[in-house]
Short mmCIF file of C-alpha atoms in Angstrom, two decimals:
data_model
loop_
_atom_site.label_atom_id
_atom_site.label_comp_id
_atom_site.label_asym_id
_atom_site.label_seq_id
_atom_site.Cartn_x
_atom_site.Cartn_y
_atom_site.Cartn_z
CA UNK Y 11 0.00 0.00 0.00
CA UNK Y 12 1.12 3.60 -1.11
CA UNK Y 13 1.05 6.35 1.79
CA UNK Y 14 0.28 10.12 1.13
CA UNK Y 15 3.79 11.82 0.00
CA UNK Y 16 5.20 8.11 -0.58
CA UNK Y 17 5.73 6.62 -4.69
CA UNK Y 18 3.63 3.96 -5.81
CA UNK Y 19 5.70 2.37 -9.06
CA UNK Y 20 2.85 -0.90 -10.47
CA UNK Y 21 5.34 -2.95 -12.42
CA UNK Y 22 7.67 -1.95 -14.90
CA UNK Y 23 8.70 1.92 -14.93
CA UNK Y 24 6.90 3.51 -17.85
CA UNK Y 25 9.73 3.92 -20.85
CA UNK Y 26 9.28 6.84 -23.67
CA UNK Y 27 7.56 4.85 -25.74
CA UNK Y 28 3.89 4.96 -26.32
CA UNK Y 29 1.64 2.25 -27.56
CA UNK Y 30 -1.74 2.10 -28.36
CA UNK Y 31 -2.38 5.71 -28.95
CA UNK Y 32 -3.36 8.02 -25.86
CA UNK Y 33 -0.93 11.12 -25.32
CA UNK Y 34 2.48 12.18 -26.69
CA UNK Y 35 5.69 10.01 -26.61
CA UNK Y 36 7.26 12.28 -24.56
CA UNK Y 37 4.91 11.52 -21.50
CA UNK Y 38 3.80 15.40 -21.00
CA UNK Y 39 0.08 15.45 -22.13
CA UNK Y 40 -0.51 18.83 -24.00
CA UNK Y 41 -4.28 18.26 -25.23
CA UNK Y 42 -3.13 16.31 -28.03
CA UNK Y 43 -4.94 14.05 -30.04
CA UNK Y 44 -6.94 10.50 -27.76
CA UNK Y 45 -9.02 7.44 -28.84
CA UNK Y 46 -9.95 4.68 -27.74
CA UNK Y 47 -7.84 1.20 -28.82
CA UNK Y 48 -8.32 -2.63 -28.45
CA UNK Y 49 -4.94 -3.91 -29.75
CA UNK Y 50 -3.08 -5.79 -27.83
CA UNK Y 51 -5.18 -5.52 -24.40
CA UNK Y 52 -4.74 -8.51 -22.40
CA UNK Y 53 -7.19 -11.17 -22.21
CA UNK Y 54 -8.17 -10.70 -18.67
CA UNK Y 55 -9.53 -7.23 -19.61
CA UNK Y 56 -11.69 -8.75 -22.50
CA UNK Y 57 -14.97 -9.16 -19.83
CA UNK Y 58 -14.34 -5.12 -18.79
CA UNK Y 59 -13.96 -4.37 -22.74
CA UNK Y 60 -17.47 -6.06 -23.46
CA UNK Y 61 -19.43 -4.16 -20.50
CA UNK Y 62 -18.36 -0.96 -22.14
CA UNK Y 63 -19.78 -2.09 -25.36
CA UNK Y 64 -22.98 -3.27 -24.19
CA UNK Y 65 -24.06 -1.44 -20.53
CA UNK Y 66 -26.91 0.61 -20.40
CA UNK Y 67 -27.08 3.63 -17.99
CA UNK Y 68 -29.73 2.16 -16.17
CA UNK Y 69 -27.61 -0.66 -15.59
CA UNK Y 70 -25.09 1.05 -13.52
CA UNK Y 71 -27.38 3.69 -11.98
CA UNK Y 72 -30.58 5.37 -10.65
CA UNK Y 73 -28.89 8.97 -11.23
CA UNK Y 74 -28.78 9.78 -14.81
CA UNK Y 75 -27.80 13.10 -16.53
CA UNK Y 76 -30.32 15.69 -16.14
CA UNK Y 77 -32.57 15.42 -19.31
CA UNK Y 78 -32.41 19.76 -19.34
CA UNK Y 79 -28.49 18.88 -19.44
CA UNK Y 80 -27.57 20.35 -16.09
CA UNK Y 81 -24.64 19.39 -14.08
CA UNK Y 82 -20.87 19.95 -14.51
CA UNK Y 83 -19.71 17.72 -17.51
CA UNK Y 84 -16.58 15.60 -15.88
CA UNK Y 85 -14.56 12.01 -16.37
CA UNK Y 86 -12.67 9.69 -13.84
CA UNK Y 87 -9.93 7.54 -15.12
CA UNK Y 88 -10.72 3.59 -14.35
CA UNK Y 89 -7.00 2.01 -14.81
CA UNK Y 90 -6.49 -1.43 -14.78
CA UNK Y 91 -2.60 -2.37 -14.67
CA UNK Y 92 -1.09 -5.44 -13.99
CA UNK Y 93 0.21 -5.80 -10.11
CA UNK Y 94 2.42 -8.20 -7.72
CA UNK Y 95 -0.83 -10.06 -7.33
CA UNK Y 96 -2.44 -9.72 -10.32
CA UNK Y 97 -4.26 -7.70 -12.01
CA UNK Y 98 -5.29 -4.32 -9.89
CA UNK Y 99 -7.00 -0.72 -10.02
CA UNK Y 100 -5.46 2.60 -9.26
CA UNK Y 101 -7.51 4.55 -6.59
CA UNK Y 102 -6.44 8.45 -4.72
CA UNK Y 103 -8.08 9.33 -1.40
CA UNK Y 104 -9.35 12.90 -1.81
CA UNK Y 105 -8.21 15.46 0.78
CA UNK Y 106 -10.14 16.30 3.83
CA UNK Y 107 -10.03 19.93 3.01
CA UNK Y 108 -12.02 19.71 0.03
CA UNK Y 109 -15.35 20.88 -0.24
CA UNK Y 110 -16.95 17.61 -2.51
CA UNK Y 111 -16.23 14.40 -1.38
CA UNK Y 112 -14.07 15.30 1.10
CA UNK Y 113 -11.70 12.12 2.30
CA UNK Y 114 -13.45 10.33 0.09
CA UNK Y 115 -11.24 7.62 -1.82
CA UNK Y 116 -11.99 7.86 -5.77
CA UNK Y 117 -10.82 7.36 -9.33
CA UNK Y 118 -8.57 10.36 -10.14
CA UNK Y 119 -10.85 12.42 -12.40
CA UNK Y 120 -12.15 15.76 -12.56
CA UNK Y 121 -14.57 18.44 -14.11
CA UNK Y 122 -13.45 19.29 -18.08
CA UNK Y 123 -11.46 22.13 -18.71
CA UNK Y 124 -12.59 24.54 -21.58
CA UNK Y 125 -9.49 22.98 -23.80
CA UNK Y 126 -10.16 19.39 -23.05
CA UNK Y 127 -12.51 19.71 -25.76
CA UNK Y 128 -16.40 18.76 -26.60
CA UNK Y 129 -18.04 16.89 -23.27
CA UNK Y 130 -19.38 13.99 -26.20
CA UNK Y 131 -16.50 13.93 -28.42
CA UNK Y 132 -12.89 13.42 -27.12
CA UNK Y 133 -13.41 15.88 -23.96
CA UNK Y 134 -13.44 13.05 -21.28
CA UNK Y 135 -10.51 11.07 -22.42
CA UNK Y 136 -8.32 13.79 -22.39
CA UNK Y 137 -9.97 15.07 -18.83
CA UNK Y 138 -9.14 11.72 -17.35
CA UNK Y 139 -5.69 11.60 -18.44
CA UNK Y 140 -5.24 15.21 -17.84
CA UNK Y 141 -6.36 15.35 -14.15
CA UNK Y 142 -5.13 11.67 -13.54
CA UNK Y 143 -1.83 13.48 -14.24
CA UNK Y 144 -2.04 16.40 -11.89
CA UNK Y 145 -3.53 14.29 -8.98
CA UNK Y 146 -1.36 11.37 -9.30
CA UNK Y 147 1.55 12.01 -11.52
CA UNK Y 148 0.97 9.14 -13.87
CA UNK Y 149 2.86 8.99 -16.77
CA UNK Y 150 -0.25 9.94 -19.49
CA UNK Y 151 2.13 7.73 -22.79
CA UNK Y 152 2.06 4.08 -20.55
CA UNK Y 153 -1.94 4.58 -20.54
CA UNK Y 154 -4.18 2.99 -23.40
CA UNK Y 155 -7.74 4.31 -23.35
CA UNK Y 156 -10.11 1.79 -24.47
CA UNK Y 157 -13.39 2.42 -23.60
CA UNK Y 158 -15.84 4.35 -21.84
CA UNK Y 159 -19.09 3.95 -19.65
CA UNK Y 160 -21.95 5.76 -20.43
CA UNK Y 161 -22.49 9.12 -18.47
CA UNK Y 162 -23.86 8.71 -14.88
CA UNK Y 163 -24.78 11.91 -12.13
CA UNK Y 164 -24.18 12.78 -8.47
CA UNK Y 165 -26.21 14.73 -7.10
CA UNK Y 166 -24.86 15.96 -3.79
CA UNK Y 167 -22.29 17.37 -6.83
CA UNK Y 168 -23.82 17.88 -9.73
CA UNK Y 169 -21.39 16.39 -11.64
CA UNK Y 170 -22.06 14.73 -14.95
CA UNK Y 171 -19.27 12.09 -14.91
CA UNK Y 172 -18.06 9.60 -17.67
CA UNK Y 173 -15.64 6.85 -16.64
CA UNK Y 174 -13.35 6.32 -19.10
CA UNK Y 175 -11.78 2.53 -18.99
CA UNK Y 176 -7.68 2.27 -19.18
CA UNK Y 177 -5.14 0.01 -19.32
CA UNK Y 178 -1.63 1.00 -18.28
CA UNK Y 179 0.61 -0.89 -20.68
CA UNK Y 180 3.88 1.06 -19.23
CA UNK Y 181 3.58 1.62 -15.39
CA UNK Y 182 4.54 4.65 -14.00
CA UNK Y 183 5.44 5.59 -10.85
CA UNK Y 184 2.14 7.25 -9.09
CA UNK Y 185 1.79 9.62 -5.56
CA UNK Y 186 0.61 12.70 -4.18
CA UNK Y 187 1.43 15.48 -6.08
CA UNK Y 188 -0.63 18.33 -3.93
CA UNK Y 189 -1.74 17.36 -0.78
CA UNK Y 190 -4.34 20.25 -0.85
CA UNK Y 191 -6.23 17.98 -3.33
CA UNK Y 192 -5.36 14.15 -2.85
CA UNK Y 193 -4.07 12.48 0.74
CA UNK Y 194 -3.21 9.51 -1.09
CA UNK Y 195 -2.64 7.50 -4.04
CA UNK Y 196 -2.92 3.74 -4.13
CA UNK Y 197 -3.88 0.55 -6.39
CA UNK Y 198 -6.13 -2.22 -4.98
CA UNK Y 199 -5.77 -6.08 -6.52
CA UNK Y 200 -9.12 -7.01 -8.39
CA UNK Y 201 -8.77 -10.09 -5.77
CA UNK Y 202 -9.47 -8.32 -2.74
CA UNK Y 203 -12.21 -6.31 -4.80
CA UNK Y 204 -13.97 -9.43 -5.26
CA UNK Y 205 -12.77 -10.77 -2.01
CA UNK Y 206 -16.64 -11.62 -0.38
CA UNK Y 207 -14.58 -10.81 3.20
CA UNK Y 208 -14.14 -7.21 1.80
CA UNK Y 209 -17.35 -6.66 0.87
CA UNK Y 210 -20.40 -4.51 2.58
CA UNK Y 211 -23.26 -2.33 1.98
CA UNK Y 212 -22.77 1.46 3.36
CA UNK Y 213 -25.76 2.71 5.14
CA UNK Y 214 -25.89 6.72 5.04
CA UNK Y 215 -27.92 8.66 7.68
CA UNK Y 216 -30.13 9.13 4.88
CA UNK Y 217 -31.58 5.84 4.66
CA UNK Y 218 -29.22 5.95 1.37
CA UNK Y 219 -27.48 1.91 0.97
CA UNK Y 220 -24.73 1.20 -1.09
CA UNK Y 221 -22.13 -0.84 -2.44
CA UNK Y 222 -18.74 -0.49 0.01
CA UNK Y 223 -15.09 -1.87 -0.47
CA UNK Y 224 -12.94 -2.55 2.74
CA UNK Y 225 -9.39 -2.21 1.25
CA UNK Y 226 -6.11 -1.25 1.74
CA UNK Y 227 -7.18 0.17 5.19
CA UNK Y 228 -9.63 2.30 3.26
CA UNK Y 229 -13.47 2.64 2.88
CA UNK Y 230 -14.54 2.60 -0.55
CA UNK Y 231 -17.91 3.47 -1.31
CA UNK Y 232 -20.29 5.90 -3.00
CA UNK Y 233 -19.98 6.74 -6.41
CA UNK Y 234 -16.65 5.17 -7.00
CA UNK Y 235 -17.51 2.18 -5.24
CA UNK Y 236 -20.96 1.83 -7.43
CA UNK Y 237 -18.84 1.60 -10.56
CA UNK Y 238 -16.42 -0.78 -9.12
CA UNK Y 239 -19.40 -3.16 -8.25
CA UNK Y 240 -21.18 -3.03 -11.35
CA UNK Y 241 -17.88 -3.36 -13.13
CA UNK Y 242 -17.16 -6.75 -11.58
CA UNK Y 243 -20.82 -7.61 -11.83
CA UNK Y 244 -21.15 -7.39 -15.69
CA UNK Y 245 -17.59 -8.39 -16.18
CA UNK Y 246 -18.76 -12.02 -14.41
CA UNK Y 247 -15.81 -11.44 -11.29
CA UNK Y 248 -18.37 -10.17 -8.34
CA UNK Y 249 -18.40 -13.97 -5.81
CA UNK Y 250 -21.54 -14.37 -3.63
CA UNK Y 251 -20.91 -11.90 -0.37
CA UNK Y 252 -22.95 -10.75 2.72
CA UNK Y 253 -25.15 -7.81 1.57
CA UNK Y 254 -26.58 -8.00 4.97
CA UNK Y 255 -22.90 -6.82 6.26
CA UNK Y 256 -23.46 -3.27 7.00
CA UNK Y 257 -20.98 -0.23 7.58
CA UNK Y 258 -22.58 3.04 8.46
CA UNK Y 259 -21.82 6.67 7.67
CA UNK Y 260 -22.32 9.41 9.51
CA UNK Y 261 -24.18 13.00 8.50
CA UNK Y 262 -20.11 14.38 7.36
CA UNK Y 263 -20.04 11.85 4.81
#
């Protein structure tokens, strides 16, 4: 597990060289040209690549995009890389100073900048990779987009967000590059994801119940944990666990 202000490196260091077609060579993304590419993914993503094909919105969510289109257009980055045991996700827990989803841990993502382009065009893949950059200092060239989920809402935000699905062909080293915005970065193995031990529902004040993650001495839930569990539900990973297992939240959450 990576601490706040410590490196995170998931295997290999990421070289100069780019495959599959996401950001310039030189590893600095400038708002250059992104797509999305199959080639050469590993077969062990192949289940994640056919849920971004075929999901429907309602299949991931009750919040939707306001029909009026209201709410803050915005990506996360969903990167699957290839770990010590196996194959793993890269996650950032969100400073406590922040005024949305405060200590929260998250996909690194953020709301599109002006020059990241049109919110239903290229706009989120270079948003993910862009503020995947500044939060964690990943390496932009060792990513390889290829695919995206279809646009889901939060509320409490506002945020429109679109995951967009990565695989990090050249690993780079990862960690907090402002503390103002991220505490820490880490990557969780897909095995402890699906671990039924690690599993829970989160129960909000609210009477609001969720999917929750118990990992790398972390709480996982909300948003970031709803795409996680439909992710390994449609992929055909989620195991049989307790949904009567309950962790609750309190009103700060």
């Amino acid at each position: 597990m990576t601490r706040a202000g410590e490196t995170h490196t998931s295997g290999t260091h990421a070289g100069a060289t780019r495959t599959g077609g996401t950001a310039r060579a030189d590893g600095a993304f400038g708002g250059g040209p992104v797509g999305l590419s199959k080639e050469g993914l590993p077969g062990w993503l192949e289940p994640v690549v056919r849920v971004a094909e075929t999901v429907r919105p309602v299949q991931l969510s009750r919040f939707l995009p306001p029909k009026d289109g209201a709410g803050r257009q915005s990506a996360v980055l969903v990167l699957f890389g290839e770990g010590p045991r196996g194959p793993e996700t890269l996650l950032m827990e969100r400073a406590t100073s922040l005024r949305s989803h405060a200590g929260q841990p998250s996909f690194p993502g953020g709301a599109l900048d002006p020059e990241d382009g049109d919110p239903r065009g290229e706009g989120p893949l270079r948003a993910a990779l862009r503020e995947a950059e500044e939060e964690t200092g990943l390496d932009p060239a060792g990513v390889q987009l290829f695919g995206a989920l279809p646009r889901l809402y939060i509320p409490v935000s506002g945020f429109v967000v679109t995951p967009v699905l990565g695989w990090w062909r050249e690993p780079s080293p990862v960690g907090v590059v402002d503390p103002a915005e991220t505490a820490r970065v880490f990557t969780v193995p897909v095995a402890d994801l699906t671990n039924p031990d690690n599993r829970a529902t989160a129960v909000h004040p609210s009477g609001h119940r969720g999917p929750a993650f118990l990992v790398e001495s972390a709480l996982v839930w909300g948003f970031t944990a709803g795409i996680i569990d439909r992710l390994l539900h449609f992929a055909g990973w989620e195991l049989p666990w307790d949904r009567e297992k309950q962790v609750p939240l309190d009103w700060r959450s």
